[in-house]
C-alpha cells in the first residue's frame, strides 16, 4: 500500500516553486511547435510518442513491449502501434528474448541509434542556448540535482507499481 501523504503539512515556498518551474518546463518542451522545431533541426520526422519510445529503447537493453509500456506509463496497445510504425521506418527491430524464445524484445537499429543521437544533439543545442550565461559549475550542479531528483521519482514510481501489483489490502478482521 502506498504511503499516505504527510498530514496537512503545507509545502514550502521552495517546493511550490520547483513544482511550478518543472510544470512550465515540461509544458514548454512538449508543445507541438517545439517538437516540430526539434524534429526539423534533427532531420527526424517522428511524432512525440515515437520519439519517447526511441529514447526509452536507447536508454536500456532491448525490452519487451509490455516493459516499454510500463516504463512510459502508457497502454501496451500504444506501444505496439508505435513499435510497428518504427519498425516500418527502419528505426527499431524485434529480436528474440533470450529468456523466452516465444517473446520478442524491441531494439534500435543503426538508423534508430542515429536518429536518437540527432534528436539529442538538437535538444542539447537548445539547452546550451538556454544556459549560455551559466557557469560550468552551475550547469554541473543542476545536472547532479536533476539526476538525484529523477532517481527519487523513479524509486517512488517503482514503489507505487509494487503496491499496485500487490492488489488491494486485505479486509480487517
PDB file of N, CA and C in Angstrom, residues 16-59:
ATOM      1  N   UNK A  16       6.991  24.538  -3.788  1.00  0.00           N
ATOM      2  CA  UNK A  16       5.945  25.032  -4.695  1.00  0.00           C
ATOM      3  C   UNK A  16       6.588  25.638  -5.945  1.00  0.00           C
ATOM      4  N   UNK A  17       7.660  26.374  -5.781  1.00  0.00           N
ATOM      5  CA  UNK A  17       8.343  26.987  -6.920  1.00  0.00           C
ATOM      6  C   UNK A  17       8.985  25.934  -7.814  1.00  0.00           C
ATOM      7  N   UNK A  18       9.576  24.897  -7.233  1.00  0.00           N
ATOM      8  CA  UNK A  18      10.168  23.808  -8.022  1.00  0.00           C
ATOM      9  C   UNK A  18       9.082  23.121  -8.849  1.00  0.00           C
ATOM     10  N   UNK A  19       7.964  22.820  -8.222  1.00  0.00           N
ATOM     11  CA  UNK A  19       6.869  22.162  -8.936  1.00  0.00           C
ATOM     12  C   UNK A  19       6.357  23.048 -10.064  1.00  0.00           C
ATOM     13  N   UNK A  20       6.207  24.331  -9.798  1.00  0.00           N
ATOM     14  CA  UNK A  20       5.734  25.267 -10.815  1.00  0.00           C
ATOM     15  C   UNK A  20       6.713  25.334 -11.989  1.00  0.00           C
ATOM     16  N   UNK A  21       8.005  25.436 -11.678  1.00  0.00           N
ATOM     17  CA  UNK A  21       9.017  25.533 -12.726  1.00  0.00           C
ATOM     18  C   UNK A  21       9.066  24.259 -13.570  1.00  0.00           C
ATOM     19  N   UNK A  22       9.011  23.094 -12.920  1.00  0.00           N
ATOM     20  CA  UNK A  22       9.025  21.839 -13.677  1.00  0.00           C
ATOM     21  C   UNK A  22       7.796  21.708 -14.565  1.00  0.00           C
ATOM     22  N   UNK A  23       6.647  22.129 -14.057  1.00  0.00           N
ATOM     23  CA  UNK A  23       5.422  22.091 -14.862  1.00  0.00           C
ATOM     24  C   UNK A  23       5.567  22.979 -16.092  1.00  0.00           C
ATOM     25  N   UNK A  24       6.100  24.167 -15.902  1.00  0.00           N
ATOM     26  CA  UNK A  24       6.265  25.092 -17.024  1.00  0.00           C
ATOM     27  C   UNK A  24       7.306  24.576 -18.024  1.00  0.00           C
ATOM     28  N   UNK A  25       8.418  24.048 -17.538  1.00  0.00           N
ATOM     29  CA  UNK A  25       9.439  23.492 -18.431  1.00  0.00           C
ATOM     30  C   UNK A  25       8.857  22.331 -19.229  1.00  0.00           C
ATOM     31  N   UNK A  26       8.117  21.458 -18.560  1.00  0.00           N
ATOM     32  CA  UNK A  26       7.504  20.320 -19.244  1.00  0.00           C
ATOM     33  C   UNK A  26       6.550  20.805 -20.327  1.00  0.00           C
ATOM     34  N   UNK A  27       5.706  21.762 -19.979  1.00  0.00           N
ATOM     35  CA  UNK A  27       4.766  22.306 -20.956  1.00  0.00           C
ATOM     36  C   UNK A  27       5.502  22.898 -22.154  1.00  0.00           C
ATOM     37  N   UNK A  28       6.486  23.744 -21.891  1.00  0.00           N
ATOM     38  CA  UNK A  28       7.195  24.412 -22.979  1.00  0.00           C
ATOM     39  C   UNK A  28       7.963  23.420 -23.854  1.00  0.00           C
ATOM     40  N   UNK A  29       8.530  22.396 -23.245  1.00  0.00           N
ATOM     41  CA  UNK A  29       9.347  21.459 -24.011  1.00  0.00           C
ATOM     42  C   UNK A  29       8.534  20.408 -24.750  1.00  0.00           C
ATOM     43  N   UNK A  30       7.261  20.246 -24.404  1.00  0.00           N
ATOM     44  CA  UNK A  30       6.458  19.212 -25.061  1.00  0.00           C
ATOM     45  C   UNK A  30       5.376  19.780 -25.982  1.00  0.00           C
ATOM     46  N   UNK A  31       5.374  21.093 -26.168  1.00  0.00           N
ATOM     47  CA  UNK A  31       4.398  21.676 -27.093  1.00  0.00           C
ATOM     48  C   UNK A  31       4.644  21.154 -28.501  1.00  0.00           C
ATOM     49  N   UNK A  32       3.593  21.067 -29.281  1.00  0.00           N
ATOM     50  CA  UNK A  32       3.695  20.549 -30.646  1.00  0.00           C
ATOM     51  C   UNK A  32       4.667  21.381 -31.482  1.00  0.00           C
ATOM     52  N   UNK A  33       4.595  22.698 -31.371  1.00  0.00           N
ATOM     53  CA  UNK A  33       5.501  23.548 -32.168  1.00  0.00           C
ATOM     54  C   UNK A  33       6.950  23.296 -31.788  1.00  0.00           C
ATOM     55  N   UNK A  34       7.218  23.156 -30.495  1.00  0.00           N
ATOM     56  CA  UNK A  34       8.588  22.885 -30.045  1.00  0.00           C
ATOM     57  C   UNK A  34       9.059  21.536 -30.584  1.00  0.00           C
ATOM     58  N   UNK A  35       8.198  20.551 -30.527  1.00  0.00           N
ATOM     59  CA  UNK A  35       8.548  19.229 -31.042  1.00  0.00           C
ATOM     60  C   UNK A  35       8.847  19.311 -32.542  1.00  0.00           C
ATOM     61  N   UNK A  36       7.998  20.011 -33.265  1.00  0.00           N
ATOM     62  CA  UNK A  36       8.197  20.142 -34.712  1.00  0.00           C
ATOM     63  C   UNK A  36       9.535  20.826 -35.024  1.00  0.00           C
ATOM     64  N   UNK A  37       9.873  21.869 -34.265  1.00  0.00           N
ATOM     65  CA  UNK A  37      11.172  22.547 -34.461  1.00  0.00           C
ATOM     66  C   UNK A  37      12.330  21.593 -34.174  1.00  0.00           C
ATOM     67  N   UNK A  38      12.215  20.841 -33.080  1.00  0.00           N
ATOM     68  CA  UNK A  38      13.263  19.896 -32.718  1.00  0.00           C
ATOM     69  C   UNK A  38      13.441  18.840 -33.810  1.00  0.00           C
ATOM     70  N   UNK A  39      12.326  18.309 -34.329  1.00  0.00           N
ATOM     71  CA  UNK A  39      12.413  17.279 -35.366  1.00  0.00           C
ATOM     72  C   UNK A  39      12.986  17.851 -36.657  1.00  0.00           C
ATOM     73  N   UNK A  40      12.626  19.092 -36.983  1.00  0.00           N
ATOM     74  CA  UNK A  40      13.181  19.725 -38.182  1.00  0.00           C
ATOM     75  C   UNK A  40      14.686  19.920 -38.024  1.00  0.00           C
ATOM     76  N   UNK A  41      15.110  20.383 -36.860  1.00  0.00           N
ATOM     77  CA  UNK A  41      16.532  20.595 -36.598  1.00  0.00           C
ATOM     78  C   UNK A  41      17.294  19.267 -36.635  1.00  0.00           C
ATOM     79  N   UNK A  42      16.676  18.220 -36.089  1.00  0.00           N
ATOM     80  CA  UNK A  42      17.322  16.907 -36.053  1.00  0.00           C
ATOM     81  C   UNK A  42      17.217  16.178 -37.393  1.00  0.00           C
ATOM     82  N   UNK A  43      16.278  16.617 -38.255  1.00  0.00           N
ATOM     83  CA  UNK A  43      16.069  15.930 -39.525  1.00  0.00           C
ATOM     84  C   UNK A  43      15.422  14.575 -39.342  1.00  0.00           C
ATOM     85  N   UNK A  44      14.577  14.462 -38.323  1.00  0.00           N
ATOM     86  CA  UNK A  44      13.922  13.197 -37.993  1.00  0.00           C
ATOM     87  C   UNK A  44      12.412  13.438 -37.949  1.00  0.00           C
ATOM     88  N   UNK A  45      11.665  12.947 -38.936  1.00  0.00           N
ATOM     89  CA  UNK A  45      10.221  13.201 -38.979  1.00  0.00           C
ATOM     90  C   UNK A  45       9.410  12.196 -38.156  1.00  0.00           C
ATOM     91  N   UNK A  46       9.491  12.307 -36.833  1.00  0.00           N
ATOM     92  CA  UNK A  46       8.763  11.387 -35.960  1.00  0.00           C
ATOM     93  C   UNK A  46       7.854  12.166 -35.031  1.00  0.00           C
ATOM     94  N   UNK A  47       6.736  11.536 -34.620  1.00  0.00           N
ATOM     95  CA  UNK A  47       5.850  12.197 -33.670  1.00  0.00           C
ATOM     96  C   UNK A  47       6.395  12.037 -32.252  1.00  0.00           C
ATOM     97  N   UNK A  48       5.756  12.743 -31.317  1.00  0.00           N
ATOM     98  CA  UNK A  48       6.262  12.770 -29.938  1.00  0.00           C
ATOM     99  C   UNK A  48       6.281  11.389 -29.294  1.00  0.00           C
ATOM    100  N   UNK A  49       5.242  10.601 -29.545  1.00  0.00           N
ATOM    101  CA  UNK A  49       5.186   9.264 -28.937  1.00  0.00           C
ATOM    102  C   UNK A  49       6.315   8.378 -29.460  1.00  0.00           C
ATOM    103  N   UNK A  50       6.599   8.476 -30.743  1.00  0.00           N
ATOM    104  CA  UNK A  50       7.682   7.676 -31.322  1.00  0.00           C
ATOM    105  C   UNK A  50       9.029   8.090 -30.747  1.00  0.00           C
ATOM    106  N   UNK A  51       9.222   9.391 -30.562  1.00  0.00           N
ATOM    107  CA  UNK A  51      10.489   9.877 -30.002  1.00  0.00           C
ATOM    108  C   UNK A  51      10.647   9.393 -28.564  1.00  0.00           C
ATOM    109  N   UNK A  52       9.575   9.446 -27.783  1.00  0.00           N
ATOM    110  CA  UNK A  52       9.654   8.970 -26.398  1.00  0.00           C
ATOM    111  C   UNK A  52      10.027   7.490 -26.361  1.00  0.00           C
ATOM    112  N   UNK A  53       9.441   6.707 -27.246  1.00  0.00           N
ATOM    113  CA  UNK A  53       9.742   5.280 -27.285  1.00  0.00           C
ATOM    114  C   UNK A  53      11.187   5.049 -27.727  1.00  0.00           C
ATOM    115  N   UNK A  54      11.632   5.760 -28.758  1.00  0.00           N
ATOM    116  CA  UNK A  54      13.023   5.615 -29.212  1.00  0.00           C
ATOM    117  C   UNK A  54      14.007   5.950 -28.098  1.00  0.00           C
ATOM    118  N   UNK A  55      13.740   7.042 -27.390  1.00  0.00           N
ATOM    119  CA  UNK A  55      14.644   7.435 -26.299  1.00  0.00           C
ATOM    120  C   UNK A  55      14.678   6.359 -25.211  1.00  0.00           C
ATOM    121  N   UNK A  56      13.525   5.792 -24.893  1.00  0.00           N
ATOM    122  CA  UNK A  56      13.477   4.753 -23.856  1.00  0.00           C
ATOM    123  C   UNK A  56      14.257   3.523 -24.293  1.00  0.00           C
ATOM    124  N   UNK A  57      14.082   3.105 -25.531  1.00  0.00           N
ATOM    125  CA  UNK A  57      14.807   1.936 -26.036  1.00  0.00           C
ATOM    126  C   UNK A  57      16.313   2.223 -26.045  1.00  0.00           C
ATOM    127  N   UNK A  58      16.696   3.443 -26.413  1.00  0.00           N
ATOM    128  CA  UNK A  58      18.115   3.800 -26.459  1.00  0.00           C
ATOM    129  C   UNK A  58      18.746   3.791 -25.071  1.00  0.00           C
ATOM    130  N   UNK A  59      17.950   4.070 -24.048  1.00  0.00           N
ATOM    131  CA  UNK A  59      18.479   4.174 -22.685  1.00  0.00           C
ATOM    132  C   UNK A  59      18.446   2.851 -21.925  1.00  0.00           C
TER     133      UNK A  59
END
